[in-house]
Coordinates of C-alpha atoms and ligand atoms in Angstrom, one line a residue:
X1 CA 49.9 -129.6 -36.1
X2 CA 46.3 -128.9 -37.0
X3 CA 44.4 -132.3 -36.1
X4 CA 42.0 -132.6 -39.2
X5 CA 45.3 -132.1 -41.2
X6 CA 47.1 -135.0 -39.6
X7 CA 44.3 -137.5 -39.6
X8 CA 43.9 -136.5 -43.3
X9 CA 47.4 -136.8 -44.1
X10 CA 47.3 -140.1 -42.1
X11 CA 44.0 -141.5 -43.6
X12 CA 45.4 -140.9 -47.5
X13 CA 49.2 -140.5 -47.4
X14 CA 48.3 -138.3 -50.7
X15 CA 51.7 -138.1 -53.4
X16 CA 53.8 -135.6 -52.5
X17 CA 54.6 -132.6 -52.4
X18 CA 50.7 -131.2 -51.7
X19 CA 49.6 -128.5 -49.9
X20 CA 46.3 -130.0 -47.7
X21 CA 44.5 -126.9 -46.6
X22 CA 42.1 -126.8 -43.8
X23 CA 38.8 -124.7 -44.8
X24 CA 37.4 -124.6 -40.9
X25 CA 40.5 -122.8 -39.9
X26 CA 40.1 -120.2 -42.3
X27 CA 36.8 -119.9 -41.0
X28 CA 38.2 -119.3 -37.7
X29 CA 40.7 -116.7 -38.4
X30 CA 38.1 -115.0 -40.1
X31 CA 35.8 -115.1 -37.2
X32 CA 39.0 -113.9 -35.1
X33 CA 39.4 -111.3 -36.9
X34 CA 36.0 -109.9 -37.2
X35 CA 35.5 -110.0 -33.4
X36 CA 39.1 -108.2 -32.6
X37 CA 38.3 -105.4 -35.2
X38 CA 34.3 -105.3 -35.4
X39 CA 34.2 -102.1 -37.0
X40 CA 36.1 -102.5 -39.6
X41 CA 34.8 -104.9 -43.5
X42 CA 37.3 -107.4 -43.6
X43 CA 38.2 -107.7 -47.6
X44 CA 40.1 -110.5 -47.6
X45 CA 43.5 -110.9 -50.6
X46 CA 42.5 -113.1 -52.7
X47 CA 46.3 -113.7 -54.4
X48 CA 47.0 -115.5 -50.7
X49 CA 45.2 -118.2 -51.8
X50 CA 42.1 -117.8 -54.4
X51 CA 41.0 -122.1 -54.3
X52 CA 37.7 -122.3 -54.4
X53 CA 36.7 -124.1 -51.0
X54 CA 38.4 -120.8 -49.3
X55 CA 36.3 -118.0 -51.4
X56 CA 33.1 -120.2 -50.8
X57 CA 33.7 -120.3 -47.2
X58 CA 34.2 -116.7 -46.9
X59 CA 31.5 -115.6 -49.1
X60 CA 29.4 -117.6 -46.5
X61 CA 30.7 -115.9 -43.6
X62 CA 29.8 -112.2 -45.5
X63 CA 33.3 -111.4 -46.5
X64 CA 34.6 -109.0 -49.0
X65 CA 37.6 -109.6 -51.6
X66 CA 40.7 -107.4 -52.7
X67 CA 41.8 -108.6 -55.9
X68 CA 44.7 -108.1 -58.4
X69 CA 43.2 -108.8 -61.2
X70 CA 40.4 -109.0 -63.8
X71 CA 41.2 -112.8 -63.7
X72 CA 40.6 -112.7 -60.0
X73 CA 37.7 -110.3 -59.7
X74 CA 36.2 -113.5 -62.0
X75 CA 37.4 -115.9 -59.2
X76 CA 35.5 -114.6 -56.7
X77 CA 32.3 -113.9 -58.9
X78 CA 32.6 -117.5 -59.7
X79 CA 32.3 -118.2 -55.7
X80 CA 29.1 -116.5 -55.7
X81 CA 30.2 -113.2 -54.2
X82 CA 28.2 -109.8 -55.2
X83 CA 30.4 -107.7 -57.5
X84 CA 29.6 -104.5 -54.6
X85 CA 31.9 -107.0 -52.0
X86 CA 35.0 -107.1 -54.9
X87 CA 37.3 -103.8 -54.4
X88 CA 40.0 -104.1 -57.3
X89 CA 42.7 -103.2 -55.0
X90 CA 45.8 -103.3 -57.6
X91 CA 47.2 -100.0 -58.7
X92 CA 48.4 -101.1 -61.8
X93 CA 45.6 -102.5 -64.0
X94 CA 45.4 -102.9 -67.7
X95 CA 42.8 -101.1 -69.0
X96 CA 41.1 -104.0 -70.2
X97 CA 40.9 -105.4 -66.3
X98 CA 39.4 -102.0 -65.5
X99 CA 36.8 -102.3 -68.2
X100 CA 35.6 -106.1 -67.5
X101 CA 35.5 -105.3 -63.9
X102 CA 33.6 -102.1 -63.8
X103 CA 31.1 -104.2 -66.9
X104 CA 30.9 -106.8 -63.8
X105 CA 29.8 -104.4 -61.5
X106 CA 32.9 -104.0 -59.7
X107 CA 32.8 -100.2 -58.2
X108 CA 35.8 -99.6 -56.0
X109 CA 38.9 -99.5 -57.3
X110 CA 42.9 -98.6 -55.7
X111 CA 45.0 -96.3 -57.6
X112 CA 48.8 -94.4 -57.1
X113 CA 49.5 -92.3 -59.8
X114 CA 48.1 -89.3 -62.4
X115 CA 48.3 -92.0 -65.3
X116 CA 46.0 -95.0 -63.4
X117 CA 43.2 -92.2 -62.7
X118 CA 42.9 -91.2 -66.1
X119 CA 42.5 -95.0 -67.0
X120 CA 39.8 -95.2 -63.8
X121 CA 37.7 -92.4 -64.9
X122 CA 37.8 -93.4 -69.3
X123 CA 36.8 -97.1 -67.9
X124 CA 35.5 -97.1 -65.1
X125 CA 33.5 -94.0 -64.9
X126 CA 32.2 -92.7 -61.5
X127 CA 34.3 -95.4 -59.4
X128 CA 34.6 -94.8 -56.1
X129 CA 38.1 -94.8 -55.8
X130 CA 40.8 -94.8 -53.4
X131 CA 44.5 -93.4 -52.9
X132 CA 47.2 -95.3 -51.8
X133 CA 49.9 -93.8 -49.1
X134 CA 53.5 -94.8 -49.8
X135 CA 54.2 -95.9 -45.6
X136 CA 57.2 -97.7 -44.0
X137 CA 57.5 -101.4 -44.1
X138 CA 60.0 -101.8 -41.2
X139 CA 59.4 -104.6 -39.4
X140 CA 57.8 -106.5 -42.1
X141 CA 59.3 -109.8 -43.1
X142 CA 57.9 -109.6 -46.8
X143 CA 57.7 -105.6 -47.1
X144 CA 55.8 -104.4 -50.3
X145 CA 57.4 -100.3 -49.9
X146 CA 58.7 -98.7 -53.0
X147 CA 56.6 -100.3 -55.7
X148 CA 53.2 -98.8 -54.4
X149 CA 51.7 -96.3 -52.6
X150 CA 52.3 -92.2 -53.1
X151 CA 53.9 -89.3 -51.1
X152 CA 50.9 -87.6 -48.8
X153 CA 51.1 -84.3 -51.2
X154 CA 51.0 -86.3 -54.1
X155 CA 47.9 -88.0 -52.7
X156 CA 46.5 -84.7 -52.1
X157 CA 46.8 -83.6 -55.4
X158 CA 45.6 -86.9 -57.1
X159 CA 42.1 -87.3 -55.0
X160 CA 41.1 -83.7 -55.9
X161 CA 41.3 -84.4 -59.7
X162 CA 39.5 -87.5 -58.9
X163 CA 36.9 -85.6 -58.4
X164 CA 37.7 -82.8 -61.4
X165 CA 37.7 -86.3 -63.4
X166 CA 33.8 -87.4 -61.8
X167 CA 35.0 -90.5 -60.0
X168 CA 34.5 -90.6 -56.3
X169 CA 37.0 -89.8 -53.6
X170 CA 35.8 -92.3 -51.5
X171 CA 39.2 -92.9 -49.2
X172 CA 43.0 -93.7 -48.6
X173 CA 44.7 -97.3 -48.0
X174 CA 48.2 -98.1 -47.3
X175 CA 49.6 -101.4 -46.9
X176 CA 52.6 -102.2 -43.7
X177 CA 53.9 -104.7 -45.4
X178 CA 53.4 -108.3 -45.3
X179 CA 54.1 -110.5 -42.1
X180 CA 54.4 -107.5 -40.4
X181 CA 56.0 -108.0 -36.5
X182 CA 55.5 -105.0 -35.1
X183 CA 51.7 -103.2 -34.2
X184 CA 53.4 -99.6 -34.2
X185 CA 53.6 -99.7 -37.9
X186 CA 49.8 -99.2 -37.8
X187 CA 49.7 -96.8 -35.6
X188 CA 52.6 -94.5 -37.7
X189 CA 50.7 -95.3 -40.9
X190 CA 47.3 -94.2 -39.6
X191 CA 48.6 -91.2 -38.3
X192 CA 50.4 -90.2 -41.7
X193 CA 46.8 -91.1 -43.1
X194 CA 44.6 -89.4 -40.5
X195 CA 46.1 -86.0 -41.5
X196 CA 45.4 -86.6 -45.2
X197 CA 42.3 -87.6 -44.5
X198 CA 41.3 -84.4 -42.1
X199 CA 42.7 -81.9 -44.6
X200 CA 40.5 -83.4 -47.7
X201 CA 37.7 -83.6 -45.8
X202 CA 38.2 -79.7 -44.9
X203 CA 38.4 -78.9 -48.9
X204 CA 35.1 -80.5 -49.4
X205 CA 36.1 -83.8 -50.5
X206 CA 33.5 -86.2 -49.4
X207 CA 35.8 -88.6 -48.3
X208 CA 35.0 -91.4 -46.1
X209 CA 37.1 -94.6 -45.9
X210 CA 40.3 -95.7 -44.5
X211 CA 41.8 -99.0 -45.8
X212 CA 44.9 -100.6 -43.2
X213 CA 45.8 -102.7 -46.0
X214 CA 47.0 -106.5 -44.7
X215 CA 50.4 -107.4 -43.1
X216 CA 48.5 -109.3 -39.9
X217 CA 51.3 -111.8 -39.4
X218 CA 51.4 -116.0 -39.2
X219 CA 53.0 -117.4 -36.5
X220 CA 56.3 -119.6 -38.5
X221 CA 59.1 -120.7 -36.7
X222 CA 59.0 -117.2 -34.2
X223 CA 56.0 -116.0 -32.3
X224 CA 54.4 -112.9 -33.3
X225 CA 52.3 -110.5 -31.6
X226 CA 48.3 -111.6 -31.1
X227 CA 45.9 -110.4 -33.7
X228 CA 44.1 -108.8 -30.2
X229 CA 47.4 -106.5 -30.0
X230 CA 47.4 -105.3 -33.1
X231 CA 43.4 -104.4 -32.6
X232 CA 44.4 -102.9 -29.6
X233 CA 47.3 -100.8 -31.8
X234 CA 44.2 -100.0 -34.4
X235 CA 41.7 -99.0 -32.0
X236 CA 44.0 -96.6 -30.4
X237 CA 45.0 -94.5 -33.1
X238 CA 41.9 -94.1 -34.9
X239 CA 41.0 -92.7 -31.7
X240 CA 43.2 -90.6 -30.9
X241 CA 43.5 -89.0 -35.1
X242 CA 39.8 -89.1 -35.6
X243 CA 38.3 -88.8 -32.1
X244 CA 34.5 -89.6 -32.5
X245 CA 34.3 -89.0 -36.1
X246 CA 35.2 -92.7 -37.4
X247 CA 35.5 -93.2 -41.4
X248 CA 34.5 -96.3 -42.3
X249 CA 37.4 -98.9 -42.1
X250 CA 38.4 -101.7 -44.2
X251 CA 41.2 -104.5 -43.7
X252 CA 42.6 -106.8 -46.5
X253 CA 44.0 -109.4 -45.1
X254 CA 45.8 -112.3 -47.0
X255 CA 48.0 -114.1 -45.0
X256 CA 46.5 -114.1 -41.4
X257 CA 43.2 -115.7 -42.8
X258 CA 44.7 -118.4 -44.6
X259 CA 48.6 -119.0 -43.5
X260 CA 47.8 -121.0 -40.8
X261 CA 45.4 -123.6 -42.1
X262 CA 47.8 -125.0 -44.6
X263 CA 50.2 -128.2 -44.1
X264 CA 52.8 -129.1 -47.3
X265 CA 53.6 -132.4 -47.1
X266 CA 56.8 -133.4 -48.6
X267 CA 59.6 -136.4 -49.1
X268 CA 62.8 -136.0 -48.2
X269 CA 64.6 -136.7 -51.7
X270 CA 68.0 -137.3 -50.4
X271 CA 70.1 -136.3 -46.9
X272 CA 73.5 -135.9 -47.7
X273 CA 77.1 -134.6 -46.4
X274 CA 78.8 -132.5 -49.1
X275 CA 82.6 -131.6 -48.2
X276 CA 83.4 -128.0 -48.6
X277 CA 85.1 -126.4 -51.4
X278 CA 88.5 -126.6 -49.3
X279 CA 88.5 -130.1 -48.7
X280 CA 87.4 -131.8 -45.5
X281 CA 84.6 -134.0 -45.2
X282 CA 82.9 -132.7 -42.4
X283 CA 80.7 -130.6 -44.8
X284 CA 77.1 -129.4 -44.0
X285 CA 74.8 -131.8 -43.8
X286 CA 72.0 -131.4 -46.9
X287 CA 68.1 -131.7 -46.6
X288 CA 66.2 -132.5 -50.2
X289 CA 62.8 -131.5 -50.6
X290 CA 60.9 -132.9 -52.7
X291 CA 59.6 -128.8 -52.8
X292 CA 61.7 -126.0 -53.1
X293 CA 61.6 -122.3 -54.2
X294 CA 59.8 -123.7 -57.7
X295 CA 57.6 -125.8 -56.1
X296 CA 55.6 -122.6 -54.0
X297 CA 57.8 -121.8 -51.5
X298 CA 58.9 -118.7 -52.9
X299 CA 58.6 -116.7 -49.9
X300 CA 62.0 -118.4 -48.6
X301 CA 63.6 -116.1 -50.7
X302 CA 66.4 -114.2 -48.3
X303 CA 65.2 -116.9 -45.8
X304 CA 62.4 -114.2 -45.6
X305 CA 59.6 -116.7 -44.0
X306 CA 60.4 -119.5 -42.0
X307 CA 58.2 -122.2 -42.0
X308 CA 57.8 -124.6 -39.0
X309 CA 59.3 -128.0 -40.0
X310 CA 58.0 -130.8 -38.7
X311 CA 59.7 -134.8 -38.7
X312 CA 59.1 -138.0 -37.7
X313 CA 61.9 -138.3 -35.5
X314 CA 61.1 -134.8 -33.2
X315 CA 62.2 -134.7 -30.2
X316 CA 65.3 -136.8 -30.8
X317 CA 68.5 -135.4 -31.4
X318 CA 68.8 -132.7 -34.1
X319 CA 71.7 -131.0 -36.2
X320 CA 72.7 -128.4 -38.2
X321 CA 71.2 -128.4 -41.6
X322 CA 70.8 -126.7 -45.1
X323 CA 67.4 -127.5 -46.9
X324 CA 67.0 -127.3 -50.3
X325 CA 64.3 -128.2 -53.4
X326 CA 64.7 -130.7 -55.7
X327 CA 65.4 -129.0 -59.2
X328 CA 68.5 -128.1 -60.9
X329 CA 68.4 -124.8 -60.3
X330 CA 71.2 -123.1 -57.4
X331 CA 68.9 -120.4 -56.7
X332 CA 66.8 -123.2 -55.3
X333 CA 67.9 -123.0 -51.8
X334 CA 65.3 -122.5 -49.0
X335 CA 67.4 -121.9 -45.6
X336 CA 70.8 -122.5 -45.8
X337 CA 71.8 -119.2 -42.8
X338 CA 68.9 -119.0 -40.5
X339 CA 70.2 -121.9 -38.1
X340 CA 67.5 -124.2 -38.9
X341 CA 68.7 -127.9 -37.2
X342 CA 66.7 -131.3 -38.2
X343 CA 66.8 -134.8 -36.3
X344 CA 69.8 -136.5 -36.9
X345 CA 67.7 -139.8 -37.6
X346 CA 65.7 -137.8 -40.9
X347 CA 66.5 -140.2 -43.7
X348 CA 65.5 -140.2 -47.3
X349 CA 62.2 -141.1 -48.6
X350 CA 60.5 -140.2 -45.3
X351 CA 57.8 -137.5 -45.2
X352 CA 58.3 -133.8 -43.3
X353 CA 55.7 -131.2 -43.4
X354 CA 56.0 -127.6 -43.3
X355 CA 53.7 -126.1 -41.4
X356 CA 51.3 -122.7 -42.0
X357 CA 52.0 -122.8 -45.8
X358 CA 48.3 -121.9 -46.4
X359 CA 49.0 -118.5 -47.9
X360 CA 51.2 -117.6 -50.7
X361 CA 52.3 -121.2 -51.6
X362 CA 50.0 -122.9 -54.1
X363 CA 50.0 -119.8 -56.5
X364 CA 53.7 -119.2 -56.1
X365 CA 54.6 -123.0 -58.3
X366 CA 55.7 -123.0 -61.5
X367 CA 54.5 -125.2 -63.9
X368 CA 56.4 -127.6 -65.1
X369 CA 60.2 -126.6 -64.3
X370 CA 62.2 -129.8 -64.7
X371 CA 59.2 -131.6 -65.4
X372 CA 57.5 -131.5 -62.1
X373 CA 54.0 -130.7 -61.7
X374 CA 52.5 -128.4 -59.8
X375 CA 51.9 -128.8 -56.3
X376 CA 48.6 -130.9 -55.6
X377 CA 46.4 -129.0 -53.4
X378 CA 43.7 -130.8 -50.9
X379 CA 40.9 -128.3 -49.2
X380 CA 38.9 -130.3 -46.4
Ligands
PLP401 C1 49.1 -108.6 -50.7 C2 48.1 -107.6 -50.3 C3 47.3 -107.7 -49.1 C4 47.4 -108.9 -48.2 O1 48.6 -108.8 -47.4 P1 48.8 -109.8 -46.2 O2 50.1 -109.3 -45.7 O3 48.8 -111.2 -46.8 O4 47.7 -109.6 -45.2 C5 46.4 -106.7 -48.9 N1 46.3 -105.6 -49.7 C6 47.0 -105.4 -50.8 C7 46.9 -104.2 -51.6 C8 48.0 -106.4 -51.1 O5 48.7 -106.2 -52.2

């Protein structure tokens, strides 16, 4: 457990559930990253956690911003960064979004399709632009295949009528899918890119930049590979697919930068043994949050991430548990297959934390589904 967190959480014992986030940690995985991959411009995803104290921080340390939105590009304009750090790196933009963000200065955006480029080049005229790859996702626990990203012939196609249209071919991303496990998927994605890229470049498309996308992963409840490997993975293929002839490379990470420096604390609403649905009594034994799937913890869907749990009692002896959220709502289940087992001792109304829930948490709340507010957030 991150020190500054606990002495916080000790110092206050804020109202639960909150999310206390960490902003020197952010700093750090920043600073990780930039020193594993030096050559590439770290554009960090905003939609993993846009607060403020984060952006601030970031902009400080000379980082750049992928965002979703128009409503984001304004988020991190409002945290002082220049409009030429900002790529608008959604494929599917309103044209409105388009328009605010190329009147804001905003010159880089992501497209995946004949109909977004037409939008680009009417709003956004003489963008530098660039194509995403449709790549695999396997070994991602939250993939993001299907919805985005284009066939490499399709790709093809589209960047030379960026140019009929006067924007700027300026490059290619793909994204591996977040939380991805495995450094290979880089290496198979760059390799699908690389040969784009070389046979562009040889029809006189002045194109210059590759963009890995995110997908570096948190460490939850299993250990993942270290950001070093996956640099290693990087380094290697871009290598061997462009020999000494480097584009310039950008990352977007959303979840390594931030995951880690966020704690949720929560109460335990209620621990209870519910018989099952044939009779007995020895039913599973039930964990109430006083956060759930509606309260930010949406990536638990299909048990997808699995946060770190932490008790007062650890280290004494544990069981077999379901844990669940507070709201009336069945769908509102966080792990009820992947094994997870609690102290024995956890009793209602005592405080657990979940632990690296500083990305894709405090966005993910609803607002005010059986009356609870949103989830308090704490940046120190
Ligand atoms: C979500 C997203 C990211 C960040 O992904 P992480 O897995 O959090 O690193 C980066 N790029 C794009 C286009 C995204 O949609």
């Amino acid at each position: 457990m991150n020190p500054k967190i606990a002495s916080f959480l000790a110092d206050y014992t804020p109202a639960t559930p909150c999310l206390v986030v960490d902003v020197d940690q952010v700093e750090l995985r920043y600073c990780e990253l930039e020193a594993a991959l030096p050559l590439a411009r770290i554009y960090y995803a905003v939609k993993a956690n846009p607060a403020l104290p984060v952006l601030q921080r970031l902009v400080s340390l000379g980082s750049c911003f992928d965002s979703a939105s128009w409503e984001e590009v304004a988020l991190c304009l409002q945290a002082g960064a220049d409009p030429s750090a900002i790529s608008f790196g959604n494929t599917i933009k309103k044209a409105s979004a388009i328009a605010s963000a190329h009147a804001a200065g905003v010159s880089m955006f992501a497209f995946d399709s004949d109909e977004e480029l037409e939008k680009l080049a009417r709003h956004a005229p003489g963008a530098r632009v660039y194509c995403r790859l449709l790549v695999e996702n396997a070994g991602a626990d939250w993939p993001l295949s299907r919805k985005f990203g284009t066939t490499v012939d399709h790709a093809s196609a589209l960047m030379l009528r960026a140019r009929e249209l006067g924007l700027d071919p300026y490059g290619l991303s793909f994204h591996v899918g977040s939380q991805q496990t495995d450094t290979a998927a880089y290496e198979a994605a760059i390799s699908r890119a690389a040969m784009l890229f070389t046979d562009l470049a040889a029809a006189g498309l002045d194109i210059r930049m590759l963009n890995l996308g995110g997908g570096f992963p948190t460490r939850y409840r299993d250990d993942v590979p270290e950001i070093d490997q996956f640099a290693a993975a990087i380094g290697r293929a871009m290598t061997r697919h462009f020999g000494n002839a480097l584009p310039e490379m950008v990352v977007e990470p959303g979840r390594f930068i931030v995951g880690d420096a966020g704690v949720v604390s929560s109460e335990v609403v209620l621990v209870s043994r519910r018989g099952l649905p044939g009779g007995g009594r020895d039913g599973v034994r039930w964990v109430y949050l006083d956060i759930g799937r509606f309260g930010g913890l949406a990536e638990t869907e299909g048990e997808a991430i699995r946060y770190r749990i932490r008790t007062p009692h650890d280290g004494a002896a544990v069981g077999p548990v379901a844990i669940a959220g507070p709201t009336c709502d069945g769908a509102d289940i966080l792990y009820e297959r992947s094994g997870y087992r609690l102290p024995l001792d956890l009793a209602t109304g005592e405080r657990v934390e979940l632990l690296s829930t500083g990305a894709y948490v405090s966005t993910y709340c609803s607002t005010r589904f059986n009356g609870f507010a949103p989830l308090a957030e704490h940046y120190i």
